[in-house]
mmCIF file of C-alpha atoms in Angstrom:
data_model
loop_
_atom_site.group_PDB
_atom_site.id
_atom_site.type_symbol
_atom_site.label_atom_id
_atom_site.label_comp_id
_atom_site.label_asym_id
_atom_site.label_seq_id
_atom_site.Cartn_x
_atom_site.Cartn_y
_atom_site.Cartn_z
ATOM 1 C CA MET A 49 -64.137 32.884 -184.436
ATOM 2 C CA PRO A 50 -65.989 33.225 -187.758
ATOM 3 C CA MET A 51 -64.959 30.844 -190.509
ATOM 4 C CA THR A 52 -65.884 31.123 -194.112
ATOM 5 C CA ARG A 53 -65.911 29.616 -197.520
ATOM 6 C CA ALA A 54 -67.046 30.734 -200.918
ATOM 7 C CA ALA A 55 -68.095 28.841 -203.990
ATOM 8 C CA GLN A 56 -70.166 28.848 -207.184
ATOM 9 C CA PRO A 57 -70.338 31.315 -210.108
ATOM 10 C CA ALA A 58 -72.018 34.051 -208.047
ATOM 11 C CA THR A 59 -70.027 33.445 -204.886
ATOM 12 C CA ARG A 60 -72.124 31.973 -202.106
ATOM 13 C CA ALA A 61 -70.227 31.852 -198.856
ATOM 14 C CA VAL A 62 -71.157 30.184 -195.597
ATOM 15 C CA HIS A 63 -70.089 32.112 -192.498
ATOM 16 C CA LEU A 64 -70.012 29.908 -189.417
ATOM 17 C CA VAL A 65 -70.593 32.245 -186.455
ATOM 18 C CA ASP A 66 -70.923 31.790 -182.697
ATOM 19 C CA ARG A 67 -74.551 32.913 -182.728
ATOM 20 C CA LEU A 68 -77.064 34.754 -184.877
ATOM 21 C CA ASP A 69 -77.880 38.191 -183.468
ATOM 22 C CA ASP A 70 -81.323 39.709 -183.739
ATOM 23 C CA VAL A 71 -82.015 41.040 -187.227
ATOM 24 C CA ALA A 72 -82.398 44.560 -185.828
ATOM 25 C CA ASP A 73 -78.816 44.465 -184.560
ATOM 26 C CA ALA A 74 -77.341 42.551 -187.495
ATOM 27 C CA ALA A 75 -74.998 44.066 -190.037
ATOM 28 C CA ALA A 76 -73.790 42.579 -193.293
ATOM 29 C CA PRO A 77 -70.327 41.014 -192.989
ATOM 30 C CA VAL A 78 -67.519 43.354 -193.994
ATOM 31 C CA ALA A 79 -65.627 40.693 -195.973
ATOM 32 C CA LEU A 80 -66.150 37.218 -197.358
ATOM 33 C CA ARG A 81 -63.051 35.914 -195.551
ATOM 34 C CA LEU A 82 -62.194 33.479 -198.321
ATOM 35 C CA PRO A 83 -59.473 30.822 -197.981
ATOM 36 C CA ARG A 84 -56.001 32.321 -197.867
ATOM 37 C CA ARG A 85 -53.993 31.972 -201.061
ATOM 38 C CA LEU A 86 -50.272 32.064 -201.695
ATOM 39 C CA GLY A 87 -48.911 35.615 -201.583
ATOM 40 C CA THR A 88 -46.194 36.918 -203.881
ATOM 41 C CA PRO A 89 -43.309 35.543 -201.766
ATOM 42 C CA GLY A 90 -45.005 32.145 -201.605
ATOM 43 C CA ARG A 91 -45.581 32.112 -205.350
ATOM 44 C CA LEU A 92 -41.960 33.043 -206.044
ATOM 45 C CA ALA A 93 -40.725 30.276 -203.730
ATOM 46 C CA PHE A 94 -43.112 27.780 -205.324
ATOM 47 C CA ALA A 95 -42.028 28.866 -208.813
ATOM 48 C CA ALA A 96 -38.373 28.391 -207.838
ATOM 49 C CA ALA A 97 -39.112 24.891 -206.542
ATOM 50 C CA ALA A 98 -41.098 24.136 -209.698
ATOM 51 C CA ALA A 99 -38.178 25.283 -211.845
ATOM 52 C CA VAL A 100 -35.830 22.950 -209.972
ATOM 53 C CA ALA A 101 -38.287 20.062 -210.381
ATOM 54 C CA THR A 102 -38.663 20.784 -214.087
ATOM 55 C CA ALA A 103 -34.901 20.946 -214.601
ATOM 56 C CA ALA A 104 -34.406 17.663 -212.729
ATOM 57 C CA ALA A 105 -37.153 16.013 -214.770
ATOM 58 C CA ALA A 106 -35.628 17.286 -218.026
ATOM 59 C CA TRP A 107 -32.201 15.965 -217.019
ATOM 60 C CA GLY A 108 -33.771 12.601 -216.221
ATOM 61 C CA VAL A 109 -35.382 12.467 -219.665
ATOM 62 C CA VAL A 110 -32.046 13.252 -221.306
ATOM 63 C CA LEU A 111 -30.398 10.415 -219.384
ATOM 64 C CA LEU A 112 -33.163 8.009 -220.386
ATOM 65 C CA TRP A 113 -32.464 8.587 -224.067
ATOM 66 C CA THR A 114 -28.662 8.831 -223.921
ATOM 67 C CA GLU A 115 -27.865 6.030 -221.491
ATOM 68 C CA GLU A 116 -28.472 2.326 -221.848
ATOM 69 C CA THR A 117 -31.973 1.223 -220.812
ATOM 70 C CA PRO A 118 -34.022 -2.018 -221.093
ATOM 71 C CA GLY A 119 -35.570 -0.639 -224.282
ATOM 72 C CA SER A 120 -37.391 2.227 -225.955
ATOM 73 C CA TRP A 121 -40.601 1.328 -224.122
ATOM 74 C CA PHE A 122 -38.784 1.917 -220.831
ATOM 75 C CA SER A 123 -37.422 5.297 -221.935
ATOM 76 C CA LEU A 124 -40.794 6.370 -223.293
ATOM 77 C CA LEU A 125 -42.721 5.325 -220.187
ATOM 78 C CA PHE A 126 -40.423 7.094 -217.753
ATOM 79 C CA SER A 127 -40.118 10.125 -220.020
ATOM 80 C CA VAL A 128 -43.874 10.568 -219.737
ATOM 81 C CA LEU A 129 -43.745 10.161 -215.960
ATOM 82 C CA LEU A 130 -40.869 12.601 -215.564
ATOM 83 C CA GLY A 131 -42.548 15.056 -217.915
ATOM 84 C CA ALA A 132 -45.684 14.977 -215.801
ATOM 85 C CA MET A 133 -43.640 15.527 -212.644
ATOM 86 C CA GLY A 134 -42.058 18.573 -214.248
ATOM 87 C CA LEU A 135 -45.355 20.074 -215.457
ATOM 88 C CA VAL A 136 -47.696 19.420 -212.529
ATOM 89 C CA PRO A 137 -46.183 22.108 -210.238
ATOM 90 C CA TRP A 138 -46.747 24.726 -212.951
ATOM 91 C CA PHE A 139 -50.384 23.691 -213.346
ATOM 92 C CA LEU A 140 -50.814 23.966 -209.568
ATOM 93 C CA LEU A 141 -49.248 27.422 -209.516
ATOM 94 C CA THR A 142 -51.405 28.588 -212.419
ATOM 95 C CA GLY A 143 -54.526 27.274 -210.679
ATOM 96 C CA SER A 144 -53.583 29.050 -207.452
ATOM 97 C CA ILE A 145 -53.082 32.358 -209.256
ATOM 98 C CA ALA A 146 -56.427 31.988 -211.071
ATOM 99 C CA ALA A 147 -58.228 31.151 -207.813
ATOM 100 C CA ALA A 148 -56.666 34.180 -206.094
ATOM 101 C CA ARG A 149 -57.833 36.388 -208.972
ATOM 102 C CA GLU A 150 -61.384 35.030 -208.619
ATOM 103 C CA ASP A 151 -61.304 35.598 -204.864
ATOM 104 C CA ARG A 152 -60.208 39.227 -205.329
ATOM 105 C CA ALA A 153 -63.031 39.768 -207.816
ATOM 106 C CA ALA A 154 -65.536 38.227 -205.383
ATOM 107 C CA GLN A 155 -64.302 40.420 -202.525
ATOM 108 C CA ALA A 156 -64.568 43.526 -204.704
ATOM 109 C CA ALA A 157 -68.081 42.548 -205.804
ATOM 110 C CA TRP A 158 -69.137 42.012 -202.183
ATOM 111 C CA SER A 159 -67.682 45.371 -201.130
ATOM 112 C CA ALA A 160 -69.733 47.040 -203.860
ATOM 113 C CA ALA A 161 -72.939 45.170 -202.928
ATOM 114 C CA ARG A 162 -72.601 45.080 -199.143
ATOM 115 C CA ASP A 163 -74.290 48.421 -198.387
ATOM 116 C CA SER A 164 -77.431 47.336 -200.228
ATOM 117 C CA ALA A 165 -77.477 43.781 -198.840
ATOM 118 C CA THR A 166 -80.455 42.880 -196.676
ATOM 119 C CA PRO A 167 -81.020 39.807 -194.476
ATOM 120 C CA THR A 168 -83.516 37.046 -195.212
ATOM 121 C CA ALA A 169 -84.328 34.153 -192.905
ATOM 122 C CA GLY A 170 -84.052 30.583 -194.063
ATOM 123 C CA ARG A 171 -83.444 27.008 -192.981
ATOM 124 C CA VAL A 172 -81.007 24.293 -193.942
ATOM 125 C CA VAL A 173 -82.785 21.565 -195.894
ATOM 126 C CA ALA A 174 -79.749 19.461 -196.840
ATOM 127 C CA ARG A 175 -76.025 19.328 -196.214
ATOM 128 C CA ARG A 176 -72.994 17.589 -197.678
ATOM 129 C CA THR A 177 -69.695 17.316 -195.824
ATOM 130 C CA GLN A 178 -66.235 16.643 -197.243
ATOM 131 C CA LEU A 179 -63.915 14.894 -194.778
ATOM 132 C CA ALA A 180 -60.148 14.686 -194.530
ATOM 133 C CA GLU A 181 -58.444 11.318 -194.088
ATOM 134 C CA GLU A 182 -58.488 11.674 -190.309
ATOM 135 C CA GLY A 183 -62.236 12.373 -190.347
ATOM 136 C CA THR A 184 -62.314 16.138 -189.781
ATOM 137 C CA PRO A 185 -64.466 18.255 -192.133
ATOM 138 C CA THR A 186 -62.541 20.238 -194.763
ATOM 139 C CA SER A 187 -65.656 21.724 -196.350
ATOM 140 C CA PHE A 188 -69.404 21.484 -196.319
ATOM 141 C CA GLU A 189 -72.272 22.589 -198.534
ATOM 142 C CA LEU A 190 -75.639 23.727 -197.255
ATOM 143 C CA ASP A 191 -78.849 23.738 -199.283
ATOM 144 C CA VAL A 192 -80.959 26.553 -197.878
ATOM 145 C CA GLU A 193 -84.664 27.218 -198.340
ATOM 146 C CA LEU A 194 -85.775 30.812 -197.886
ATOM 147 C CA ALA A 195 -89.093 32.117 -196.613
ATOM 148 C CA ASP A 196 -90.333 32.721 -200.181
ATOM 149 C CA GLY A 197 -89.715 29.072 -201.087
ATOM 150 C CA SER A 198 -86.610 29.717 -203.187
ATOM 151 C CA ARG A 199 -83.461 27.699 -202.614
ATOM 152 C CA LEU A 200 -79.749 28.274 -202.873
ATOM 153 C CA THR A 201 -76.567 26.358 -202.122
ATOM 154 C CA ALA A 202 -73.593 27.829 -200.275
ATOM 155 C CA GLU A 203 -70.281 26.324 -199.222
ATOM 156 C CA TRP A 204 -67.825 26.618 -196.342
ATOM 157 C CA ARG A 205 -64.190 25.589 -196.652
ATOM 158 C CA LEU A 206 -61.146 25.809 -194.403
ATOM 159 C CA GLU A 207 -59.830 29.363 -194.380
ATOM 160 C CA ARG A 208 -56.317 28.217 -193.419
ATOM 161 C CA ALA A 209 -54.554 24.892 -193.851
ATOM 162 C CA SER A 210 -53.899 24.790 -190.089
ATOM 163 C CA GLN A 211 -57.561 25.314 -189.231
ATOM 164 C CA ARG A 212 -59.601 22.415 -187.869
ATOM 165 C CA LEU A 213 -63.335 21.943 -187.705
ATOM 166 C CA LEU A 214 -65.133 19.306 -185.648
ATOM 167 C CA GLN A 215 -68.021 17.345 -187.113
ATOM 168 C CA THR A 216 -70.204 18.683 -184.288
ATOM 169 C CA GLN A 217 -69.639 22.202 -185.685
ATOM 170 C CA VAL A 218 -71.282 21.417 -189.023
ATOM 171 C CA PRO A 219 -74.869 22.788 -188.955
ATOM 172 C CA GLY A 220 -77.562 20.165 -189.333
ATOM 173 C CA VAL A 221 -80.760 19.996 -191.360
ATOM 174 C CA GLY A 222 -83.314 22.398 -189.903
ATOM 175 C CA ALA A 223 -80.753 24.916 -188.667
ATOM 176 C CA VAL A 224 -81.815 28.550 -188.955
ATOM 177 C CA VAL A 225 -79.719 30.732 -191.266
ATOM 178 C CA ARG A 226 -79.556 34.386 -192.237
ATOM 179 C CA VAL A 227 -78.935 35.095 -195.906
ATOM 180 C CA TRP A 228 -77.459 38.428 -197.016
ATOM 181 C CA ARG A 229 -78.350 39.380 -200.605
ATOM 182 C CA ALA A 230 -78.250 42.637 -202.521
ATOM 183 C CA ALA A 231 -81.602 43.391 -204.140
ATOM 184 C CA GLY A 232 -81.455 43.796 -207.889
ATOM 185 C CA MET A 233 -77.913 42.401 -208.068
ATOM 186 C CA PRO A 234 -78.286 38.677 -208.889
ATOM 187 C CA GLU A 235 -74.590 38.343 -209.787
ATOM 188 C CA ALA A 236 -73.413 39.769 -206.458
ATOM 189 C CA PRO A 237 -72.009 37.405 -203.821
ATOM 190 C CA VAL A 238 -74.370 35.974 -201.217
ATOM 191 C CA VAL A 239 -73.442 35.344 -197.584
ATOM 192 C CA VAL A 240 -75.203 32.664 -195.544
ATOM 193 C CA GLU A 241 -74.682 33.072 -191.807
ATOM 194 C CA VAL A 242 -75.360 30.058 -189.606
ATOM 195 C CA ALA A 243 -74.667 29.464 -185.940
ATOM 196 C CA ASP A 244 -72.010 26.963 -184.857
ATOM 197 C CA PRO A 245 -74.126 24.235 -183.184
ATOM 198 C CA SER A 246 -71.296 23.363 -180.780
ATOM 199 C CA VAL A 247 -71.360 26.825 -179.143
ATOM 200 C CA VAL A 248 -73.423 26.911 -175.950
ATOM 201 C CA GLY A 249 -75.159 30.056 -174.738
#
């Protein structure tokens, strides 16, 4: 099953595929398949939880300054902590909405550029892998060198929180890639297709 991630100002997404078909039979990917973001129901539920957290934090601050405490330093310290607890969920929600907006823009840009995208061969010259606490990859970056000597960096990240990737699935240095770019559109997204090294046959 293809897995994808996007990154960078002009979105550069790694598509991990079972195998690379012959160029003659290849077609540009229909979508970037970016990580799934919270939908409207999820955002509303998160906002409701954030409102409850903010209200609880505000009530705690009121109690700190109206009830007896060890001193003003105590009230001030815990007021700052409670204030942060009340604000952090809103920052997270705002970041999620902004990321979703960027993803929609990237998808629209790819849809507009896809018909003029052509494949170019390349090879992985470096990679960087981000691991979760249990040791499974959550993302990886590939530095790719193309036939004309130019280089670009693309990134893969988990499409869904429940998704798991094995370290043996991360392409190594020297792996062959196919890069889809739209000529004359430097700001258009770029897709880097690379075969999953754990797939046999």
